[in-house]
mmCIF file of C-alpha atoms in Angstrom:
data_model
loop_
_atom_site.group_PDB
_atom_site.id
_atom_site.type_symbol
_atom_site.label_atom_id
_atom_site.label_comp_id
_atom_site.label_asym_id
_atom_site.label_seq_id
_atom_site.Cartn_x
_atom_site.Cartn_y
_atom_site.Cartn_z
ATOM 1 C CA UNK A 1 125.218 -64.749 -54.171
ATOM 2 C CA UNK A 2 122.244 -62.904 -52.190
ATOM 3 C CA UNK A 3 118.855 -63.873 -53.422
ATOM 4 C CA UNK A 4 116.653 -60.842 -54.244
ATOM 5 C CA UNK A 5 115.077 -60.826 -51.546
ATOM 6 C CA UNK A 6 117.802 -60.082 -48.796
ATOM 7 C CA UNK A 7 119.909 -58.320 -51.188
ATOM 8 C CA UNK A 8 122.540 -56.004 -49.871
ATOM 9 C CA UNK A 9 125.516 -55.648 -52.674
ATOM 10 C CA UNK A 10 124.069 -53.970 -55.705
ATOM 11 C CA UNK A 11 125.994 -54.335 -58.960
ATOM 12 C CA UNK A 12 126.054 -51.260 -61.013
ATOM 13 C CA UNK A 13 127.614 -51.753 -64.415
ATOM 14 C CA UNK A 14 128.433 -49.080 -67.023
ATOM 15 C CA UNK A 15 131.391 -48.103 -69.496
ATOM 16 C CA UNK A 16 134.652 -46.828 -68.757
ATOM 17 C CA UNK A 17 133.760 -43.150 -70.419
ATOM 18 C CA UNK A 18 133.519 -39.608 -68.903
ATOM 19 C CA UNK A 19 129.798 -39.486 -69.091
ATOM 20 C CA UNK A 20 128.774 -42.747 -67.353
ATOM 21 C CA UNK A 21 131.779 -41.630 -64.497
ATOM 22 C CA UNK A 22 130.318 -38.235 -63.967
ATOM 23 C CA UNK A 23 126.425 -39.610 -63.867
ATOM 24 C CA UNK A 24 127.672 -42.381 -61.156
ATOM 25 C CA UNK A 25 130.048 -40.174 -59.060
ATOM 26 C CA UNK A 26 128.522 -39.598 -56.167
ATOM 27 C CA UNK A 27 126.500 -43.145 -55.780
ATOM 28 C CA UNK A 28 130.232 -44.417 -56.235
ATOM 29 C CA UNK A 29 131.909 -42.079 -53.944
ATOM 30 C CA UNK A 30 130.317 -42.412 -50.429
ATOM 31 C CA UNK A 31 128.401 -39.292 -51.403
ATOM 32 C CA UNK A 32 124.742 -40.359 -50.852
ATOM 33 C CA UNK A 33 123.278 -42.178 -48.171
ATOM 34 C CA UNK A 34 122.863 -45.560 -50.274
ATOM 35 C CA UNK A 35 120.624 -46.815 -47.361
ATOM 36 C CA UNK A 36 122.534 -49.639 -46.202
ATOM 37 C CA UNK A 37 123.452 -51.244 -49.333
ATOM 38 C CA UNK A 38 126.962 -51.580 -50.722
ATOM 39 C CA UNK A 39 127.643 -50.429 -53.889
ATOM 40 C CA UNK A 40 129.779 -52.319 -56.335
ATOM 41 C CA UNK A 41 131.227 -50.650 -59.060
ATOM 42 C CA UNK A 42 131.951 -52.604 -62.514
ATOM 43 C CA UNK A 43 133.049 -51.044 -65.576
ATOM 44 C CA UNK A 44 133.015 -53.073 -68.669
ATOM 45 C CA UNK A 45 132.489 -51.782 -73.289
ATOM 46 C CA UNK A 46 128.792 -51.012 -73.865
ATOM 47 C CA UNK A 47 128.651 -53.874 -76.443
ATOM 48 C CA UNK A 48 130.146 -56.163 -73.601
ATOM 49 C CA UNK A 49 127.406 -55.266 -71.376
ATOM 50 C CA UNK A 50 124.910 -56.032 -73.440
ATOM 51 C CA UNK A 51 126.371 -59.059 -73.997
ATOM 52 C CA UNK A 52 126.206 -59.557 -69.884
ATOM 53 C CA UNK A 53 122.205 -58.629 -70.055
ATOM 54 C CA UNK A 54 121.666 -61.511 -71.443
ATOM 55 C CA UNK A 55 122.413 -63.779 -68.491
ATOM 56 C CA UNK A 56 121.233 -60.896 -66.205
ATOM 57 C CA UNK A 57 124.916 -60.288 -64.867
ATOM 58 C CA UNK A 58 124.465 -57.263 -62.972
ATOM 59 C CA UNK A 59 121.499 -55.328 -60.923
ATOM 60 C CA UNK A 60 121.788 -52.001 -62.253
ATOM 61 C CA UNK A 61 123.595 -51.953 -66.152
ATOM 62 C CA UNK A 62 124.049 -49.620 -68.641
ATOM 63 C CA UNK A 63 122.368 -50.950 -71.960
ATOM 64 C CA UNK A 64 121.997 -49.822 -75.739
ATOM 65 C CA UNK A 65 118.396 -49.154 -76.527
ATOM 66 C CA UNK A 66 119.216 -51.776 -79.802
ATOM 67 C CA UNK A 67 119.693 -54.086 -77.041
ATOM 68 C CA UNK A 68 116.371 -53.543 -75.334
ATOM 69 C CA UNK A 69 115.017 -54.942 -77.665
ATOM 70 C CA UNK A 70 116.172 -58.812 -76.818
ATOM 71 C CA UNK A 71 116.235 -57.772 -72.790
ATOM 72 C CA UNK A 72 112.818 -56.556 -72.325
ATOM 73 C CA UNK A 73 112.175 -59.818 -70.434
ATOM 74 C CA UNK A 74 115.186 -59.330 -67.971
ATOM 75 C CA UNK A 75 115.326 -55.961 -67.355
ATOM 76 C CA UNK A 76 113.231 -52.470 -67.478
ATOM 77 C CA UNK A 77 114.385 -49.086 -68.434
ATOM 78 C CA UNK A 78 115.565 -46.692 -65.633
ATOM 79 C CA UNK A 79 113.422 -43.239 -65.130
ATOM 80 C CA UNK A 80 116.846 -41.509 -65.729
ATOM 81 C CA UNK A 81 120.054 -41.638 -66.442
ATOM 82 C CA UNK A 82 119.569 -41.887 -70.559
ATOM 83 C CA UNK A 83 122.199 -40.818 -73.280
ATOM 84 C CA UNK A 84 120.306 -38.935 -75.496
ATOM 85 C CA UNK A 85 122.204 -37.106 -78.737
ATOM 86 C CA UNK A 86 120.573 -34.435 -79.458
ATOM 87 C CA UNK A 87 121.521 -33.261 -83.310
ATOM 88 C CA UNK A 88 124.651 -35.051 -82.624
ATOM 89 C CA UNK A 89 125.666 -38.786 -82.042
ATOM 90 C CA UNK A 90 127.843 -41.361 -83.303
ATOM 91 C CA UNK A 91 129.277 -40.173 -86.546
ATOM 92 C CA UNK A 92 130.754 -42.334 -89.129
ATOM 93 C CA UNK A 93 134.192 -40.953 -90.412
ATOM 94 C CA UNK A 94 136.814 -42.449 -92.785
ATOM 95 C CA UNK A 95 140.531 -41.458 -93.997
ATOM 96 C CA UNK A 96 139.252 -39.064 -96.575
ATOM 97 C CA UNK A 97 135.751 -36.813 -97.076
ATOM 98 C CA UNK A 98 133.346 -39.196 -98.958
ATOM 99 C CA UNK A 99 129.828 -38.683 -99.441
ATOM 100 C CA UNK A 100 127.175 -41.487 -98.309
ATOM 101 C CA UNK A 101 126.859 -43.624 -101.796
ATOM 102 C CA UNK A 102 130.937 -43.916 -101.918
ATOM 103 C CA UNK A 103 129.957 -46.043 -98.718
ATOM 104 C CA UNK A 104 128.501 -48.413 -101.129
ATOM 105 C CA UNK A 105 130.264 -51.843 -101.053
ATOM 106 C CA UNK A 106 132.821 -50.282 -98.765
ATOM 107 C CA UNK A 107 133.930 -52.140 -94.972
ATOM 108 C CA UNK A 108 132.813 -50.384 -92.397
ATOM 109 C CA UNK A 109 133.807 -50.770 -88.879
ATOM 110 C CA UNK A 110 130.986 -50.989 -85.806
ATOM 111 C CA UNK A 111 131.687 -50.635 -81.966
ATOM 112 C CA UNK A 112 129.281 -53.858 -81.377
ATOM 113 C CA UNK A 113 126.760 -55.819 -82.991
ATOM 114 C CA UNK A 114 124.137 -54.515 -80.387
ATOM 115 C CA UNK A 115 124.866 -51.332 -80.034
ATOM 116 C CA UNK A 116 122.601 -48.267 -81.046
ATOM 117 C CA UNK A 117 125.236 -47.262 -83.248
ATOM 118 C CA UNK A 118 125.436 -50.374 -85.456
ATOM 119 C CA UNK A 119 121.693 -50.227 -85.815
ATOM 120 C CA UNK A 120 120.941 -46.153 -86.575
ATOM 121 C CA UNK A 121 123.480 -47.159 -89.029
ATOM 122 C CA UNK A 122 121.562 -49.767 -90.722
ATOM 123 C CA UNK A 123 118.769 -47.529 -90.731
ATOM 124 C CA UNK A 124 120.746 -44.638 -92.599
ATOM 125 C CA UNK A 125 122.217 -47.081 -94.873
ATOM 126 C CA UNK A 126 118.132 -48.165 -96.134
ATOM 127 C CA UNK A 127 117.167 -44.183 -96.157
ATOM 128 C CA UNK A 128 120.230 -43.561 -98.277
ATOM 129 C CA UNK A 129 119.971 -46.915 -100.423
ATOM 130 C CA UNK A 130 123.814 -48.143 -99.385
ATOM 131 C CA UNK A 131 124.805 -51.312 -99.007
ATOM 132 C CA UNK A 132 127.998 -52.301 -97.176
ATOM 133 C CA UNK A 133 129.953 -54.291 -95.231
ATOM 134 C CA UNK A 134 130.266 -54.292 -91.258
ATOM 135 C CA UNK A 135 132.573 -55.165 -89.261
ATOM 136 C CA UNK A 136 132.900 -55.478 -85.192
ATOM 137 C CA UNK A 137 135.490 -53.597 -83.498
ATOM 138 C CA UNK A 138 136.189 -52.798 -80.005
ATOM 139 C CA UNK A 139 134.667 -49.017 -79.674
ATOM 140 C CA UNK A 140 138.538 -47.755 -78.290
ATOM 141 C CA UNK A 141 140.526 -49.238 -81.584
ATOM 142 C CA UNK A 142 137.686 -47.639 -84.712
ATOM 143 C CA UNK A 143 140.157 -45.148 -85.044
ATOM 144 C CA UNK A 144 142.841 -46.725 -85.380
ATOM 145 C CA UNK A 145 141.501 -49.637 -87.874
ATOM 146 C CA UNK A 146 140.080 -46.818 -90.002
ATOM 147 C CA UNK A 147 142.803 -44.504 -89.916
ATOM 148 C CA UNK A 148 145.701 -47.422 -90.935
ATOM 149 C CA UNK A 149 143.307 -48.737 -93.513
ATOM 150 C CA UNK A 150 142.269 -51.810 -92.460
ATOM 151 C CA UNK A 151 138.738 -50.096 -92.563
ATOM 152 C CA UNK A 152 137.201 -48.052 -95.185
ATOM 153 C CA UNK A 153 134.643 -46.481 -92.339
ATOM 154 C CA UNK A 154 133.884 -46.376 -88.583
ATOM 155 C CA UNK A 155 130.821 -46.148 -86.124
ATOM 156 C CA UNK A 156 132.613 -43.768 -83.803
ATOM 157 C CA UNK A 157 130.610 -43.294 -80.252
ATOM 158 C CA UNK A 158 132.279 -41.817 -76.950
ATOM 159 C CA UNK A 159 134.863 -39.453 -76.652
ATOM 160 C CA UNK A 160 135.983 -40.088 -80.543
ATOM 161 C CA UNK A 161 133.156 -38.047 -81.602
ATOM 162 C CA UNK A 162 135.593 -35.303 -80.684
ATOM 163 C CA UNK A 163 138.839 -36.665 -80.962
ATOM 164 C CA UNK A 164 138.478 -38.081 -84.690
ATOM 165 C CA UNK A 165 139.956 -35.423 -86.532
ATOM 166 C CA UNK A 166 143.139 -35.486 -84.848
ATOM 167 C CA UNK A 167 143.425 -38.718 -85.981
ATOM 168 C CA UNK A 168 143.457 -37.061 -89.488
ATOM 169 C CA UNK A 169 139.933 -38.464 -90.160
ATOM 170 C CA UNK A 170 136.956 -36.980 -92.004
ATOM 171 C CA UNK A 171 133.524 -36.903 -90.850
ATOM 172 C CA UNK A 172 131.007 -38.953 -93.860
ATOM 173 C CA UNK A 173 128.028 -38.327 -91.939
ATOM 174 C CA UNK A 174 126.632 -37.992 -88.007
ATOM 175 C CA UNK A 175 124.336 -40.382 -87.309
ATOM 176 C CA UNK A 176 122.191 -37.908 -84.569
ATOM 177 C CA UNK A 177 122.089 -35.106 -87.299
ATOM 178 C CA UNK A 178 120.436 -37.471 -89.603
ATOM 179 C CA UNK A 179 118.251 -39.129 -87.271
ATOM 180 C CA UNK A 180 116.670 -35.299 -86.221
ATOM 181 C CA UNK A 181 116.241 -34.336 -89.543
ATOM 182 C CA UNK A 182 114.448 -37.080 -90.213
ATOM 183 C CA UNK A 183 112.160 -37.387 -87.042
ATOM 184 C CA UNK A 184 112.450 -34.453 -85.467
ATOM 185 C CA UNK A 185 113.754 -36.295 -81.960
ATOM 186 C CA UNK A 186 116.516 -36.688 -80.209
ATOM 187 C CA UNK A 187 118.433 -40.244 -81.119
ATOM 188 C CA UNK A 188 118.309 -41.808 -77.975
ATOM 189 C CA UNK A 189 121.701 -44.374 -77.566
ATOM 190 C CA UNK A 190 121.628 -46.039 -73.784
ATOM 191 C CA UNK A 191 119.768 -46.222 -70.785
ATOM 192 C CA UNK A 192 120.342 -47.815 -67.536
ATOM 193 C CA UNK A 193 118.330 -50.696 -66.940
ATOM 194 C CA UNK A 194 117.293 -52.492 -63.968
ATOM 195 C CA UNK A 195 116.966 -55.716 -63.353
ATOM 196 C CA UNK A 196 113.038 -57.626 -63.292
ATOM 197 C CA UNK A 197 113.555 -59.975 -60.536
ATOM 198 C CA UNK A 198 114.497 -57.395 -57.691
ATOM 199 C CA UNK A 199 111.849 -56.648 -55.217
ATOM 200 C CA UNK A 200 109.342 -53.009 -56.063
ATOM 201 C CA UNK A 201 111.116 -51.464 -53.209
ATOM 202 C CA UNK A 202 114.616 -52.361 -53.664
ATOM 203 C CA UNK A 203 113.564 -50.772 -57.742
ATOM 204 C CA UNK A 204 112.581 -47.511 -56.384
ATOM 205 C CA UNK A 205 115.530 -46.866 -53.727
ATOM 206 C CA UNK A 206 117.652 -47.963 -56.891
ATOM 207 C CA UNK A 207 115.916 -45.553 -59.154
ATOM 208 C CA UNK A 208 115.969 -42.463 -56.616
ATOM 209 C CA UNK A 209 119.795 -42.997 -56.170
ATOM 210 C CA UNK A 210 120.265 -42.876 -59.888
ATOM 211 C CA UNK A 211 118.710 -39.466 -60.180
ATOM 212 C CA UNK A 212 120.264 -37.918 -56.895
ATOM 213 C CA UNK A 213 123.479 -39.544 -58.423
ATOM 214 C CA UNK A 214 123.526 -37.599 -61.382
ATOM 215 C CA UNK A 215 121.573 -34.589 -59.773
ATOM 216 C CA UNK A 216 124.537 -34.110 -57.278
ATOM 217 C CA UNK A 217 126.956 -34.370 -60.644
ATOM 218 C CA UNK A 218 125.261 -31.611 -62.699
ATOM 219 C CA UNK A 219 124.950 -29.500 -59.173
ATOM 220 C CA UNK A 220 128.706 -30.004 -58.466
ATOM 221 C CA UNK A 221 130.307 -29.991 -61.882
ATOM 222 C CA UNK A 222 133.433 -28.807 -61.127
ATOM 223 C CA UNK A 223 133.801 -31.948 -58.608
ATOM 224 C CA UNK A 224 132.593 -34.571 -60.645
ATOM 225 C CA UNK A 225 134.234 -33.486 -63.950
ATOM 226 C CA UNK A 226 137.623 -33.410 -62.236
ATOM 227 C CA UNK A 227 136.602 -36.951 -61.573
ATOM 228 C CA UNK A 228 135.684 -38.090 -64.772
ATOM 229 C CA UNK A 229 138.196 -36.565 -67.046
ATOM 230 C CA UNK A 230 140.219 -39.822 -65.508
ATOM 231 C CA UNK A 231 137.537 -41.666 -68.310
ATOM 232 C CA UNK A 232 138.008 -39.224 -71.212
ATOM 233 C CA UNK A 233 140.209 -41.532 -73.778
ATOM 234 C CA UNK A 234 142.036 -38.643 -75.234
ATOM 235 C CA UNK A 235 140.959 -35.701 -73.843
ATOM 236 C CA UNK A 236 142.573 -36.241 -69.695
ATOM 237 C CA UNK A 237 144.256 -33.222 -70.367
ATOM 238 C CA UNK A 238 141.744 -31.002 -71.980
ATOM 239 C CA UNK A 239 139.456 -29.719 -69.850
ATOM 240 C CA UNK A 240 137.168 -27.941 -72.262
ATOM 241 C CA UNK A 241 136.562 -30.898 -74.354
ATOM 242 C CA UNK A 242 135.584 -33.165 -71.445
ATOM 243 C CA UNK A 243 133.322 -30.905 -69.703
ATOM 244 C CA UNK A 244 131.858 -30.435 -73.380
ATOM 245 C CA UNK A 245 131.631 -33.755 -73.786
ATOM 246 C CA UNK A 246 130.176 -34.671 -70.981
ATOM 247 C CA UNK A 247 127.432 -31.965 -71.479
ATOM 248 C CA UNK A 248 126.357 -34.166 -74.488
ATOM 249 C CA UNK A 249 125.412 -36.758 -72.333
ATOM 250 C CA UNK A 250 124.297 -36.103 -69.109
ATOM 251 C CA UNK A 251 122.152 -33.317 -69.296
ATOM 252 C CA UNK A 252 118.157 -33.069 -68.889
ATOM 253 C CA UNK A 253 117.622 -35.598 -71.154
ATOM 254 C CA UNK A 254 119.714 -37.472 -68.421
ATOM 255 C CA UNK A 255 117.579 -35.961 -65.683
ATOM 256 C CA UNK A 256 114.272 -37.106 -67.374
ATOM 257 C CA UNK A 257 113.295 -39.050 -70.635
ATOM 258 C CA UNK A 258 109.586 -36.480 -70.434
ATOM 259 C CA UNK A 259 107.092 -36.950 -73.158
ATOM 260 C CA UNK A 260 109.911 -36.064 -76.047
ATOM 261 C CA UNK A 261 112.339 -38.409 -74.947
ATOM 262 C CA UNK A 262 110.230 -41.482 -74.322
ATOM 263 C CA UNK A 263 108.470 -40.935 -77.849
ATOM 264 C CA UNK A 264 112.137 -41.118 -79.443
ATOM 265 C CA UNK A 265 112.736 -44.409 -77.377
ATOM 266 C CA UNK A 266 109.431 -45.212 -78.722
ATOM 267 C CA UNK A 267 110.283 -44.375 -82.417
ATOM 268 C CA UNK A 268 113.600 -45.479 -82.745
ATOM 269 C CA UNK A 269 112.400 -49.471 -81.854
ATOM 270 C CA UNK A 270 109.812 -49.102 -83.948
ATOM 271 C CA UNK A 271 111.748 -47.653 -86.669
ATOM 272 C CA UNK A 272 114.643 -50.603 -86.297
ATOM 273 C CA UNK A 273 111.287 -53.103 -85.993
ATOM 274 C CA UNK A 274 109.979 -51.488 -89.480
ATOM 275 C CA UNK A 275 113.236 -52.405 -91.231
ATOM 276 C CA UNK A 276 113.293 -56.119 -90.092
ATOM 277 C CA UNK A 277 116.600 -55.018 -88.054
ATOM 278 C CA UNK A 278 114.734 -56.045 -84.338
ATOM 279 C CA UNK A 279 111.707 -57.620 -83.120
ATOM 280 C CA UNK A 280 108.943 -55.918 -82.178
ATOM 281 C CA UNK A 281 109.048 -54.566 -78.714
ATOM 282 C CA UNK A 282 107.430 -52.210 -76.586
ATOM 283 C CA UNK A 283 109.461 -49.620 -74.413
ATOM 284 C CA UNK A 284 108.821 -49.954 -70.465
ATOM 285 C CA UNK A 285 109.786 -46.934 -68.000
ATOM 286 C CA UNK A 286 110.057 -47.120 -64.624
ATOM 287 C CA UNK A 287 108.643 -44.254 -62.810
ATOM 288 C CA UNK A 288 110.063 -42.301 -61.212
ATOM 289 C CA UNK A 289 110.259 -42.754 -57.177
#
């Protein structure tokens, strides 16, 4: 492996969704001039990622903000390339409608123990005085689990926040609804994060290919959505729903965290801090280049 110092292979990690494909296309496609480093492209579950952090796997990763909190150390938060939900986000759903006490006691199912999901989660369960039972299950099979049964409730993130109804499954509650009623922000969910240890300059060529990355995406939609759809569990043949979905997530929050976004960032650790659910921790941006 290179040391940091003559590094030429970058790492850049993220999950197998339309989203993360459509913010990466053109630093994965020969489409930038990625001044003379290679770019190797690794796609891996959010909650496996985090996992990854830990031991400082990759250069460039995609990261839940819940999982900031323990990687503060090893890595610092990218200037863009952000999921943001703004009055939307991971919604919990279940085989039939049920309002948010009937959750009470109940089993319900979470795409990873890190994830932004399984923590907004705890914090709606303490605003709405719920107790219940979690369980971990990969983020491509919550569905499923809750739809045969085997779950009374699921955390659904990604493409399911579309898909879930034709699954027959009712929505309980969405998470980003909540969270902007109750704050008045946007529920920020991932970032990319970069790793400590790399040299200043090899940080900002990183950072300014990010945002000409996904720049290049939202200037060429119709290019990198016809790329991505190949990502969109459930929705490769609907066009409409992948380009909508995809709007969701890489948008201007994407672009730019700005005042708004970073105080979210800022409010949602605190917030998860508050309720004994993380340690404290304070968010750090790179600028951008």
């Amino acid at each position: 492996m290179s040391t940091t110092t003559d590094l030429t292979t970058v790492r850049i990690a993220h999950s197998p969704d339309s989203d993360d494909a459509f913010m990466f296309y053109a630093l994965t496609h020969g489409l930038l001039d990625v001044e003379g480093l290679e770019i190797d492209h690794v796609l891996q579950d959010i909650e496996t990622l985090n996992q990854a952090a830990f031991e400082g796997t990759y250069e460039i990763t995609a990261i839940s903000f819940h999982a900031y909190a323990y990687l503060h150390d090893r890595y610092r938060i990218m200037p863009s390339g952000a999921s943001f939900g703004d009055d939307y986000g991971p919604v919990i759903v279940a085989r039939q409608g049920l309002a948010a006490g009937d959750l009470a006691g109940r089993r319900v199912a979470v795409p990873g123990k890190l994830t932004t999901a399984a923590m907004t989660l705890g914090l709606w369960a303490r605003a709405h005085g719920v107790e219940m039972e979690t369980g971990l299950v990969p983020f491509d099979r919550i569905l499923d689990v809750v739809r045969d049964g085997e779950y009374d409730a699921g955390v659904v993130i990604h493409e399911g926040q579309l898909t879930y109804r034709d699954e027959g499954l009712e929505l309980v509650d969405d998470l980003g609804v909540w969270w902007k009623k109750d704050t008045g922000l946007p529920l920020p969910l991932g970032c990319n994060a970069l790793r400590r240890d790399l040299p200043e300059d090899l940080q900002g060529r990183l950072c300014r290919l990010l945002t000409q990355s996904i720049e290049y995406g939202l200037d060429h939609r119709a290019e990198a959505l016809d790329y991505a759809i190949r990502y969109a569990r459930g929705l490769e043949d609907d066009l409409e729903r992948s380009d909508r979905f995809v709007g969701m997530y890489v948008n201007d929050w994407t672009r730019s965290y700005g005042e708004v976004g970073r105080r979210a960032v800022r409010t949602l650790l605190a917030r998860g801090h508050q309720a004994g659910l993380i340690p404290r921790v304070e968010a750090e941006f790179l600028d951008a280049a």
